[in-house]
Structures are given as structure tokens and as C-alpha cells.
XYZ file of N, CA, C and O in Angstrom:
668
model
N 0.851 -1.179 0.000
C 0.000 0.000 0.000
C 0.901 1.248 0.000
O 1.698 1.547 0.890
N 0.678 1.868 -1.027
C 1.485 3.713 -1.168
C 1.258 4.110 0.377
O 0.360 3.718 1.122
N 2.306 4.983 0.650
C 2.353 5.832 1.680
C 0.591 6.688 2.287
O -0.083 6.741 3.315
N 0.532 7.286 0.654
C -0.209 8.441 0.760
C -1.730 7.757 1.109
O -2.653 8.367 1.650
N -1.765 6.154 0.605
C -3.237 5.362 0.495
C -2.903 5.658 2.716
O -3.046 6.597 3.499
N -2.408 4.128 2.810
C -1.862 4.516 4.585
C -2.320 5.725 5.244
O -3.263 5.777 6.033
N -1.340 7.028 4.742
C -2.102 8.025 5.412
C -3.306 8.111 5.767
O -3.785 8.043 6.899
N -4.081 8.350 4.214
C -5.550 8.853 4.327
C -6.589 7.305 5.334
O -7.652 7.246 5.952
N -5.702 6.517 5.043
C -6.572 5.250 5.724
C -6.716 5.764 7.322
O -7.802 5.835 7.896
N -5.302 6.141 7.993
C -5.122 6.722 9.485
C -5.968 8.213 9.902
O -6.565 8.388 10.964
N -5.885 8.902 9.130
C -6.089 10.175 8.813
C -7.780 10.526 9.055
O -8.345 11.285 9.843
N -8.245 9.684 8.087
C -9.710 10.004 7.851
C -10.421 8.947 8.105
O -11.400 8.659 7.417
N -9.890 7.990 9.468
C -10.637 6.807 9.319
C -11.743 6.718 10.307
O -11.392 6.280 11.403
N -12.954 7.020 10.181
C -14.478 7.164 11.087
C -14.544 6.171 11.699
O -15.470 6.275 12.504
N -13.952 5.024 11.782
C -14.058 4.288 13.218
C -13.187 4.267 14.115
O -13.293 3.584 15.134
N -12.097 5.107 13.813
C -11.140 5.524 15.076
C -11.671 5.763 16.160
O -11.180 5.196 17.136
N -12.606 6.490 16.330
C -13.496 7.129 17.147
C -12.918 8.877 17.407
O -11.701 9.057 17.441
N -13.624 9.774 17.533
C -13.471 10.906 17.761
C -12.220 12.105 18.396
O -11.603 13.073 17.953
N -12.320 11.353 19.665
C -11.342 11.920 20.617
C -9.730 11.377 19.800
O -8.793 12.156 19.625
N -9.719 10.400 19.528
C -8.591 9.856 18.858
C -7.919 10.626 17.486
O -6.777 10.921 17.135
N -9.186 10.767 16.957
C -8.451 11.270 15.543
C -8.164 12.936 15.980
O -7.301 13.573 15.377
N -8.973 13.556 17.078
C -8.451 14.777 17.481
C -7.438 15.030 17.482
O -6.752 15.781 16.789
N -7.213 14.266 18.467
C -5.142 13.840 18.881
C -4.405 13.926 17.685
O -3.610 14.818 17.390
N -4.757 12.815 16.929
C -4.024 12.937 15.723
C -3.986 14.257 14.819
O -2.928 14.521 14.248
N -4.844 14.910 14.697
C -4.972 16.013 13.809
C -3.756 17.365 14.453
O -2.771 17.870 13.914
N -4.509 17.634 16.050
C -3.841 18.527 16.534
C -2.231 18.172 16.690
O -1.587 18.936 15.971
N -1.488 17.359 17.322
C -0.478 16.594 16.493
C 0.228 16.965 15.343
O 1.213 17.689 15.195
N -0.547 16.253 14.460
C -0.386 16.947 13.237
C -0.423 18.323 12.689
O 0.258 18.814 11.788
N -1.108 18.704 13.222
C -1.524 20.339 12.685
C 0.047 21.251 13.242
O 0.747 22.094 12.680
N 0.116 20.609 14.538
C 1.653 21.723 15.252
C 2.767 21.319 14.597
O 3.618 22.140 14.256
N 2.888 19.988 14.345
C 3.813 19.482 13.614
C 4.214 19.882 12.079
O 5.349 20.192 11.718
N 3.037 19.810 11.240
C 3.001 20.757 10.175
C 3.282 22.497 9.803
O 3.547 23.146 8.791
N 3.096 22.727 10.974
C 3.282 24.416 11.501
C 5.191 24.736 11.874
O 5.887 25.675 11.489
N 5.555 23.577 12.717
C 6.876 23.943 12.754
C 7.667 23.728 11.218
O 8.615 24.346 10.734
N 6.885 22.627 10.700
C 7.762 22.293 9.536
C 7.483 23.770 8.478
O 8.444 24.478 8.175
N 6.167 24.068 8.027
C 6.705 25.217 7.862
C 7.233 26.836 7.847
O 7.683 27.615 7.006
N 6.894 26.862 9.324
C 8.282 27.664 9.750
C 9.600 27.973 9.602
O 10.270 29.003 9.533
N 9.862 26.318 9.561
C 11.382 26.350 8.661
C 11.701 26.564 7.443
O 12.605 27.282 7.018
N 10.814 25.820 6.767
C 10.978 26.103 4.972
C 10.689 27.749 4.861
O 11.089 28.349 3.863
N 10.092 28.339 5.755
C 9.810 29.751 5.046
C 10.924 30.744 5.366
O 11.211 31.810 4.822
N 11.739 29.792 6.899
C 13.057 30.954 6.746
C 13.670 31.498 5.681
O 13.952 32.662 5.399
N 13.963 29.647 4.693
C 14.842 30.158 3.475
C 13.981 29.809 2.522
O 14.375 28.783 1.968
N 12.773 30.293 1.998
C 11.348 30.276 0.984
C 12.100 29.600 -0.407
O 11.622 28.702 -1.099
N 13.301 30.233 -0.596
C 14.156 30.342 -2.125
C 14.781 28.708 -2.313
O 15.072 28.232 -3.411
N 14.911 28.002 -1.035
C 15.889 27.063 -1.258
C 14.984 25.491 -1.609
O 14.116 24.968 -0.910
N 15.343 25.189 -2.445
C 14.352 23.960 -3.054
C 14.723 22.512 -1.646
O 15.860 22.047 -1.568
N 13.987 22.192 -1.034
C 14.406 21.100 -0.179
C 14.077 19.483 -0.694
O 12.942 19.067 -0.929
N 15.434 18.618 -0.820
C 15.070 17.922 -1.698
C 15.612 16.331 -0.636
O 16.559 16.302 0.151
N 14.759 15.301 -0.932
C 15.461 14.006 -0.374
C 14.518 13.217 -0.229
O 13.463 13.838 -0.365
N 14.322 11.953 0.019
C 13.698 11.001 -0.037
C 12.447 11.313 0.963
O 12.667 12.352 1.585
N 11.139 10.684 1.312
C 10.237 10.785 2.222
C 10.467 10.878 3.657
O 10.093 11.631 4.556
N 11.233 9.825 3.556
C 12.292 8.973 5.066
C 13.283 10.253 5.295
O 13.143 10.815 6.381
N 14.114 10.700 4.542
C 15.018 11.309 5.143
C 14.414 13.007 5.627
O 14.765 13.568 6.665
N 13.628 13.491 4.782
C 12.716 14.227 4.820
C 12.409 14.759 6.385
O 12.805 15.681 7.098
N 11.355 13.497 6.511
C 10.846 13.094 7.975
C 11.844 13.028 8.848
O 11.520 13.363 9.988
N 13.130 12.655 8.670
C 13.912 12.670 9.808
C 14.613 14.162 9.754
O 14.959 14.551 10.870
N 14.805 14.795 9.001
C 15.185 16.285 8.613
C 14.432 16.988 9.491
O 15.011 17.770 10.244
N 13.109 16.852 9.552
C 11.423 17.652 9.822
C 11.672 17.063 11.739
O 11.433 17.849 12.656
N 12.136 15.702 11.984
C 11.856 15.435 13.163
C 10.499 14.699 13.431
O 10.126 14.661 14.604
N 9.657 14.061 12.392
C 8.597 14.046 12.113
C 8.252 12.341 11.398
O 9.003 11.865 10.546
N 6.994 11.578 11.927
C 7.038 10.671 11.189
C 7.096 10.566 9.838
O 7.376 11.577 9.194
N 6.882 9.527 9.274
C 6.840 9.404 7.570
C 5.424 9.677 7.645
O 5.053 10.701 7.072
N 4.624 9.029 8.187
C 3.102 9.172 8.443
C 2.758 10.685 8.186
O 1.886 11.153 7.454
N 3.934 11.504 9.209
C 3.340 12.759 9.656
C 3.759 13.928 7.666
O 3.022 14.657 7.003
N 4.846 13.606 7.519
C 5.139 13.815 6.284
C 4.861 13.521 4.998
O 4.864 14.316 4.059
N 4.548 12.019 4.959
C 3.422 11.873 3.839
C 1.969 13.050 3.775
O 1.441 13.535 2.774
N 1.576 13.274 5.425
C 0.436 14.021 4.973
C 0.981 15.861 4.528
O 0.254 16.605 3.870
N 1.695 16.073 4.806
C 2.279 17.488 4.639
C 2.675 17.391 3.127
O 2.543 18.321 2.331
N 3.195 16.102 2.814
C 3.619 15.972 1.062
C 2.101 16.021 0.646
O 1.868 16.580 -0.426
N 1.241 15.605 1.220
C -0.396 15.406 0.103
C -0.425 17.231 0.479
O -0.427 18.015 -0.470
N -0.444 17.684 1.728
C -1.056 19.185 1.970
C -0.471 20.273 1.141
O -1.197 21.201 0.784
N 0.915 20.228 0.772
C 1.870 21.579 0.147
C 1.825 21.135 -1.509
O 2.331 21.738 -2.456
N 0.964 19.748 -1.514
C 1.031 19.057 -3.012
C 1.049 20.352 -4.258
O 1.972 20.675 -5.006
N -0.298 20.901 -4.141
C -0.779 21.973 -5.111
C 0.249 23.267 -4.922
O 0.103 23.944 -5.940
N 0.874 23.670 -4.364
C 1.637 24.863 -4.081
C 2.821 24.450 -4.640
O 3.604 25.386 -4.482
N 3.427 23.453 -5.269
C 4.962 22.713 -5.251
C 4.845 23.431 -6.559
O 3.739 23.487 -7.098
N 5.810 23.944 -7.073
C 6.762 24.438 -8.390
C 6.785 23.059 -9.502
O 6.226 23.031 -10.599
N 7.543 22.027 -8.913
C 7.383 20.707 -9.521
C 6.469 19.612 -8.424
O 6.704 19.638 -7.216
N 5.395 18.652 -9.033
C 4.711 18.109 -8.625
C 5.747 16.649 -8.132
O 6.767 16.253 -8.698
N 5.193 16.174 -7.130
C 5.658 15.165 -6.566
C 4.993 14.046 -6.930
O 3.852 14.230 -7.353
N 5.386 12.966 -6.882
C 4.598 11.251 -7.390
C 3.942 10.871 -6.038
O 4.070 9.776 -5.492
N 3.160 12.011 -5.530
C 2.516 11.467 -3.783
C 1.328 9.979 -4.078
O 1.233 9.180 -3.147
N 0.578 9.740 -5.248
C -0.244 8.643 -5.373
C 0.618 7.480 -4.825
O 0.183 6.645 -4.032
N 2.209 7.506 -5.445
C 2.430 6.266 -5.532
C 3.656 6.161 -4.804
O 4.532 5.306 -4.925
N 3.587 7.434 -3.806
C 5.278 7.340 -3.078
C 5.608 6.168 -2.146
O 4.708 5.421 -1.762
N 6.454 6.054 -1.901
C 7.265 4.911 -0.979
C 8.131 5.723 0.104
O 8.195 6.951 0.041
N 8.745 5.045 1.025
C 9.755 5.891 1.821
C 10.675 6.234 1.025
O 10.652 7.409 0.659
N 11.574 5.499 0.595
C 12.094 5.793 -0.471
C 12.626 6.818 -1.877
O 13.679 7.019 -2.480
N 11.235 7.280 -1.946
C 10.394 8.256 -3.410
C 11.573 9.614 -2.564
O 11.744 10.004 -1.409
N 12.106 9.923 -3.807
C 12.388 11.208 -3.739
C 11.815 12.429 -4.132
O 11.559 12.603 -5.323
N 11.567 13.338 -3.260
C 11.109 14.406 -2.940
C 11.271 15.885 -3.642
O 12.222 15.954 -4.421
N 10.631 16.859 -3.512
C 11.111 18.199 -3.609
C 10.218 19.453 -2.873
O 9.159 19.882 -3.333
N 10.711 19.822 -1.945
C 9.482 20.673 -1.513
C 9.582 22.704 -1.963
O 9.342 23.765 -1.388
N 10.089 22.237 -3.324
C 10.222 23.516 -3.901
C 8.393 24.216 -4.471
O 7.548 23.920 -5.317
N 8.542 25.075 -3.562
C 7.339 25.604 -3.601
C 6.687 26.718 -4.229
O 7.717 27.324 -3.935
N 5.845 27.744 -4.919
C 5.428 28.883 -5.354
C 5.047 29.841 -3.657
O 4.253 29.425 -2.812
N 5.709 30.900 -3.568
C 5.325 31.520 -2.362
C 3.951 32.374 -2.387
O 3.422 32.548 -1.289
N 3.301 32.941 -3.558
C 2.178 33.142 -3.594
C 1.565 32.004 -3.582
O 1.539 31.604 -2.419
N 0.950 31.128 -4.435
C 0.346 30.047 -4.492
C 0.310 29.289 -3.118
O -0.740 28.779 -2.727
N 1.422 29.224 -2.422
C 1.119 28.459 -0.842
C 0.510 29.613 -0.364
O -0.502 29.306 0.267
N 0.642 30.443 -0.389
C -0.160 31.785 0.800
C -1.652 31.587 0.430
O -2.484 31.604 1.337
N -1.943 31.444 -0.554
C -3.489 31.378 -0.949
C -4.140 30.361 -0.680
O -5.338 30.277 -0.409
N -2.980 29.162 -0.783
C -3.621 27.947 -0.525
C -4.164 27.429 0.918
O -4.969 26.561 1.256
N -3.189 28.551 1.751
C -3.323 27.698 3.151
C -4.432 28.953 3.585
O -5.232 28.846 4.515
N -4.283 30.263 2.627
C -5.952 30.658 3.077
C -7.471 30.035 2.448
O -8.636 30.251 2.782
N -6.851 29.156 1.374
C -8.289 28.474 0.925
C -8.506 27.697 2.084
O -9.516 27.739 2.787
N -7.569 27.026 2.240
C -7.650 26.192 3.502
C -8.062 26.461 5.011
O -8.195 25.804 6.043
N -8.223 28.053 4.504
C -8.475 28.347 6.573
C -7.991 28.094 7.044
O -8.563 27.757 8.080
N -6.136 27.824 7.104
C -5.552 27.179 7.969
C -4.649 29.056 8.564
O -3.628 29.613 8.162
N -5.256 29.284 9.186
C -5.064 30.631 9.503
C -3.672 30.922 10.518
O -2.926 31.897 10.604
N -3.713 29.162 11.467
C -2.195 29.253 12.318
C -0.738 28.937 11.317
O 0.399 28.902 11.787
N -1.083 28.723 9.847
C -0.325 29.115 8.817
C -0.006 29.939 7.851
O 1.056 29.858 7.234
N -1.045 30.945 7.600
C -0.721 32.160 6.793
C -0.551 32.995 7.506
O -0.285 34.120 7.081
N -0.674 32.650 9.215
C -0.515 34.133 10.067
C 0.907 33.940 10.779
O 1.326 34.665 11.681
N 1.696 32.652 10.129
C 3.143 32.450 10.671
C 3.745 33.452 10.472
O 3.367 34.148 9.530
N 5.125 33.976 11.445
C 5.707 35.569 11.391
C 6.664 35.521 10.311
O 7.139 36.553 9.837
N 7.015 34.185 9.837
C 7.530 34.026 8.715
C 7.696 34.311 7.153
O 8.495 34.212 6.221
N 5.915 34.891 7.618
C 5.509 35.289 6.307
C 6.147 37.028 5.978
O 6.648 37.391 4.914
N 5.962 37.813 7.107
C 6.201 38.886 7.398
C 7.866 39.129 6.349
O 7.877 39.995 5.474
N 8.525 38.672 6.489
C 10.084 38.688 5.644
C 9.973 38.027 4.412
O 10.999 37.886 3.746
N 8.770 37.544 3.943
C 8.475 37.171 2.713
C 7.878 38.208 2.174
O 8.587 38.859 1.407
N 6.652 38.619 2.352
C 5.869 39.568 1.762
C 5.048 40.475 2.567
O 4.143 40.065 3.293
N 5.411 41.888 2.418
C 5.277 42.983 3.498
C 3.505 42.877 3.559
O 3.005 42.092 2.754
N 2.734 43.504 4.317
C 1.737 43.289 4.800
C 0.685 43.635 3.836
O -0.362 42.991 3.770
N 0.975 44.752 3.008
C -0.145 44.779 1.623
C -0.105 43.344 0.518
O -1.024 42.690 0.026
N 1.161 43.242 0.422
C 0.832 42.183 -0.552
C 0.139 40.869 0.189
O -0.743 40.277 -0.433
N 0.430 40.518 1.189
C -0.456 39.624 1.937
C -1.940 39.537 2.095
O -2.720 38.599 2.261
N -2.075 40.929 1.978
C -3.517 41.218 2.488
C -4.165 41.142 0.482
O -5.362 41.052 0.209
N -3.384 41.188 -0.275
C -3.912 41.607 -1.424
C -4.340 40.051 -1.798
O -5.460 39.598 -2.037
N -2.823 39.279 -1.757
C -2.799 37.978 -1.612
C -4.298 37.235 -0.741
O -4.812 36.288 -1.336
N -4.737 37.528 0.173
C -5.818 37.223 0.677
C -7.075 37.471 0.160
O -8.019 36.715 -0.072
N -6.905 38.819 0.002
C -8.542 39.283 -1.101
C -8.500 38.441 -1.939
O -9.518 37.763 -2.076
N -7.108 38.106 -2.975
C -7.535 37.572 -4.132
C -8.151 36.093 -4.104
O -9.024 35.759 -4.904
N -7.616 35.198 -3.090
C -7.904 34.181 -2.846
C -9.396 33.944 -2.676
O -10.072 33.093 -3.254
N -9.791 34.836 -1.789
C -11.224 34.693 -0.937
C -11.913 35.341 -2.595
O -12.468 34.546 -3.353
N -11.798 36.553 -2.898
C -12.592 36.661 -4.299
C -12.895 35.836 -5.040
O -14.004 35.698 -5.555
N -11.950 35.178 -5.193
C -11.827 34.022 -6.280
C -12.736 32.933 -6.221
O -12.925 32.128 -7.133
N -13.510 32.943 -4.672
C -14.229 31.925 -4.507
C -15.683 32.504 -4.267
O -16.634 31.849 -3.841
N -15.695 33.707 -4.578
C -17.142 34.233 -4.192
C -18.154 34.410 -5.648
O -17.759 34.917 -6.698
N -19.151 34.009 -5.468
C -19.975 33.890 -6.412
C -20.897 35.202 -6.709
O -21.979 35.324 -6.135
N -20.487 36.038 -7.500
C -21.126 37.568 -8.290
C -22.481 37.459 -8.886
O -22.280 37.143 -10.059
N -23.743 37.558 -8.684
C -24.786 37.523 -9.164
C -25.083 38.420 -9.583
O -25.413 39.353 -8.850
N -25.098 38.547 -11.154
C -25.648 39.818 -11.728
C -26.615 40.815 -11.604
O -27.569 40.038 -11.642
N -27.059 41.743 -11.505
C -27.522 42.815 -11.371
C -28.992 42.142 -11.791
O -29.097 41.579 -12.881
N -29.921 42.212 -11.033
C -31.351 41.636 -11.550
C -31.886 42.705 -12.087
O -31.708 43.859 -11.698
N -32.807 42.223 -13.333
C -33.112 43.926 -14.597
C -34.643 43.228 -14.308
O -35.068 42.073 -14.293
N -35.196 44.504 -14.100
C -37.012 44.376 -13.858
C -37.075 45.264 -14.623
O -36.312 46.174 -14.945
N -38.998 44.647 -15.188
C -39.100 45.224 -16.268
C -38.868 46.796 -16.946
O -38.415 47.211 -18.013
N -39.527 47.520 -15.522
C -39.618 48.798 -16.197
C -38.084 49.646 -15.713
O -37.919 50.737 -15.167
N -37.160 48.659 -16.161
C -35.872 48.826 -15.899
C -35.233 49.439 -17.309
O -35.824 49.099 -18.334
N -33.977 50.390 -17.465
C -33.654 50.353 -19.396
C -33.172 48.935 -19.208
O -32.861 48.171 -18.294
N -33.317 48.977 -21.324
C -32.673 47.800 -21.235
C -31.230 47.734 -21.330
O -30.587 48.560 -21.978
N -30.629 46.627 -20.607
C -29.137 46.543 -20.403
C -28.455 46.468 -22.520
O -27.257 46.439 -22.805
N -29.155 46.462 -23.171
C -28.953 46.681 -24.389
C -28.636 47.516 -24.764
O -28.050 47.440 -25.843
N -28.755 48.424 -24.332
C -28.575 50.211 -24.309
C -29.404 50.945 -25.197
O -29.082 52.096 -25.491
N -30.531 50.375 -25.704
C -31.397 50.945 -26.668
C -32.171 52.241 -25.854
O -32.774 53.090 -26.510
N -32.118 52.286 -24.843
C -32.822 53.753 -24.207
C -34.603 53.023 -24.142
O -35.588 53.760 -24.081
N -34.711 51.258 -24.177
C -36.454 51.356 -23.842
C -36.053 50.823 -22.658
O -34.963 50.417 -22.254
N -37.299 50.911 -22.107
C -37.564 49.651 -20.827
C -37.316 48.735 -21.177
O -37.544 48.435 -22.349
N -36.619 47.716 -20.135
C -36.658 46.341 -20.820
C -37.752 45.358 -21.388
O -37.655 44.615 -22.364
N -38.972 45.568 -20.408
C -40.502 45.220 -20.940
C -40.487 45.289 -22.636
O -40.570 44.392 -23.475
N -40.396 46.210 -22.712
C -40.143 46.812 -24.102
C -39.275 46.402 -25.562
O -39.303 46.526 -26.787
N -38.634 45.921 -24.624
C -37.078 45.878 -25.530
C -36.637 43.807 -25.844
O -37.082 42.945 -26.600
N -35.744 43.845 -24.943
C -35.359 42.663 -24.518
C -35.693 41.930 -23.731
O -34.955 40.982 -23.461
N -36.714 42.069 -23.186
C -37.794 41.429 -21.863
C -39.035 40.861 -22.597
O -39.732 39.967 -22.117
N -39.315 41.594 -24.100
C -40.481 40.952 -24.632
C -40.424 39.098 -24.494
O -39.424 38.397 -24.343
N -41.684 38.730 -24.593
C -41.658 37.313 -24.719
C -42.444 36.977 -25.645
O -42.585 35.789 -25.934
């Protein structure tokens, strides 16, 4: 069984029972937070090595790193073989620094885009711009509703009744 199958089997498995997978998440969640803390000291430097060595780099299981390889997946510069990794599988956690900022705000993962790390990456407007764009991006614009004795958006100068509203 791939690493990444394993994970999600531990990860998301509903008969763990509740309190358990808590543990695991929060766990995980701090663990994921220190790891990147570090990568964002040096944002520029591509970090490269097997799953295993990775994890021992991070201080961190393979378990705990397989899931951080599925989480930073979409943000990576070059994509990783996470379907079918092994301990083994060599790595790259060369990343896009916009693209992770957005991602971990799609994600709501807020004890990660509000790391101080970010601060020496990108001064506080572009962050915040970086944020609008993200959250925009997901908001749904409903056009302007045109009633009848509205002009028509045609620009002919009638009511729309009139115009483009006929039926």
C-alpha cells in the first residue's frame, strides 16, 4: 500500500473514534506548523530528499510527512509522485510563495498564513492583497437583476418590458 493510500486510511478513518483522531490532527496540525516555519526561513531554497530522510530532517514521522507531502502538493513548483510514493520516493518541496499563501488561506488554515515568517516574505499589503484575491476568487457575483420597467441593459434607451424582456 502507497504511503499516501496509509495516510488517508489513518487520517480520515471514522471508526477511530473521535477523541482519537483529534489527537491525531492537533499533532499533526503543530507538527506541520513547525515544519513550515522552517521552509519559510529560506522560501528560495528547493528542499530535496527522499520521504524517510525528509521526515527525519522535519523530526517528524513518515506518516506525519506523507500528509504534509499530500497538503503543500498543489503549491509545489514541480509536482511530486505522492499517489504512488514509498519511503524511499524522492522528494522536492520547492514551492510557489504566492500560491502556498493562498492555498493555506483556501484552507483556513489561519495558524499558517498568520506564521511571522511570512512577514520577511511579503510585506503586509501584498499579503492582504494575496488574501482578497484568494477569498474573491471563490465568491460567487450575481448579476444585477433587470425588472421590467428597468432600461434595457442593451442600451437601446427602452424599458426592458419593451425591448429585450419581450416574450
Amino acid at each position: 500500500m502507497a504511503l499516501l493510500e496509509q495516510w488517508r486510511s489513518i487520517a480520515y478513518n471514522e471508526t477511530t473514534g473521535r477523541d482519537k483522531l483529534q489527537q491525531l490532527w492537533a499533532k499533526y496540525f503543530q507538527e506541520e506548523k513547525d515544519i513550515y516555519a522552517q521552509l519559510l526561513k529560506n522560501p528560495d531554497e528547493v528542499v530535496k530528499g527522499t520521504v524517510k530522510e525528509l521526515a527525519e530532517k522535519f523530526n517528524v514521522s513518515v506518516m506525519t510527512m506523507t500528509g504534509f507531502l499530500d497538503g503543500i502538493d498543489e503549491s509545489l513548483v514541480e509536482a511530486n509522485p505522492i499517489e504512488e510514493m514509498e519511503e524511499d520516493t524522492v522528494v522536492n518541496l520547492g514551492f510557489d510563495k504566492a500560491l502556498l499563501y493562498k492555498n493555506m488561506v483556501a484552507a483556513e488554515a489561519d495558524w499558517l498564513y498568520n506564521l511571522e515568517e511570512w512577514n520577511d516574505i511579503f510585506d503586509e499589503d501584498t499579503r492582504k492583497a494575496l488574501y482578497k484575491e484568494q477569498k474573491s476568487s471563490t465568491t460567487i457575483v450575481k448579476d444585477k437583476k433587470v425588472y421590467p420597467n428597468d432600461p434595457c441593459p442593451c442600451g437601446s434607451g427602452k424599458k426592458y418590458k419593451k425591448c429585450c424582456g419581450k416574450k
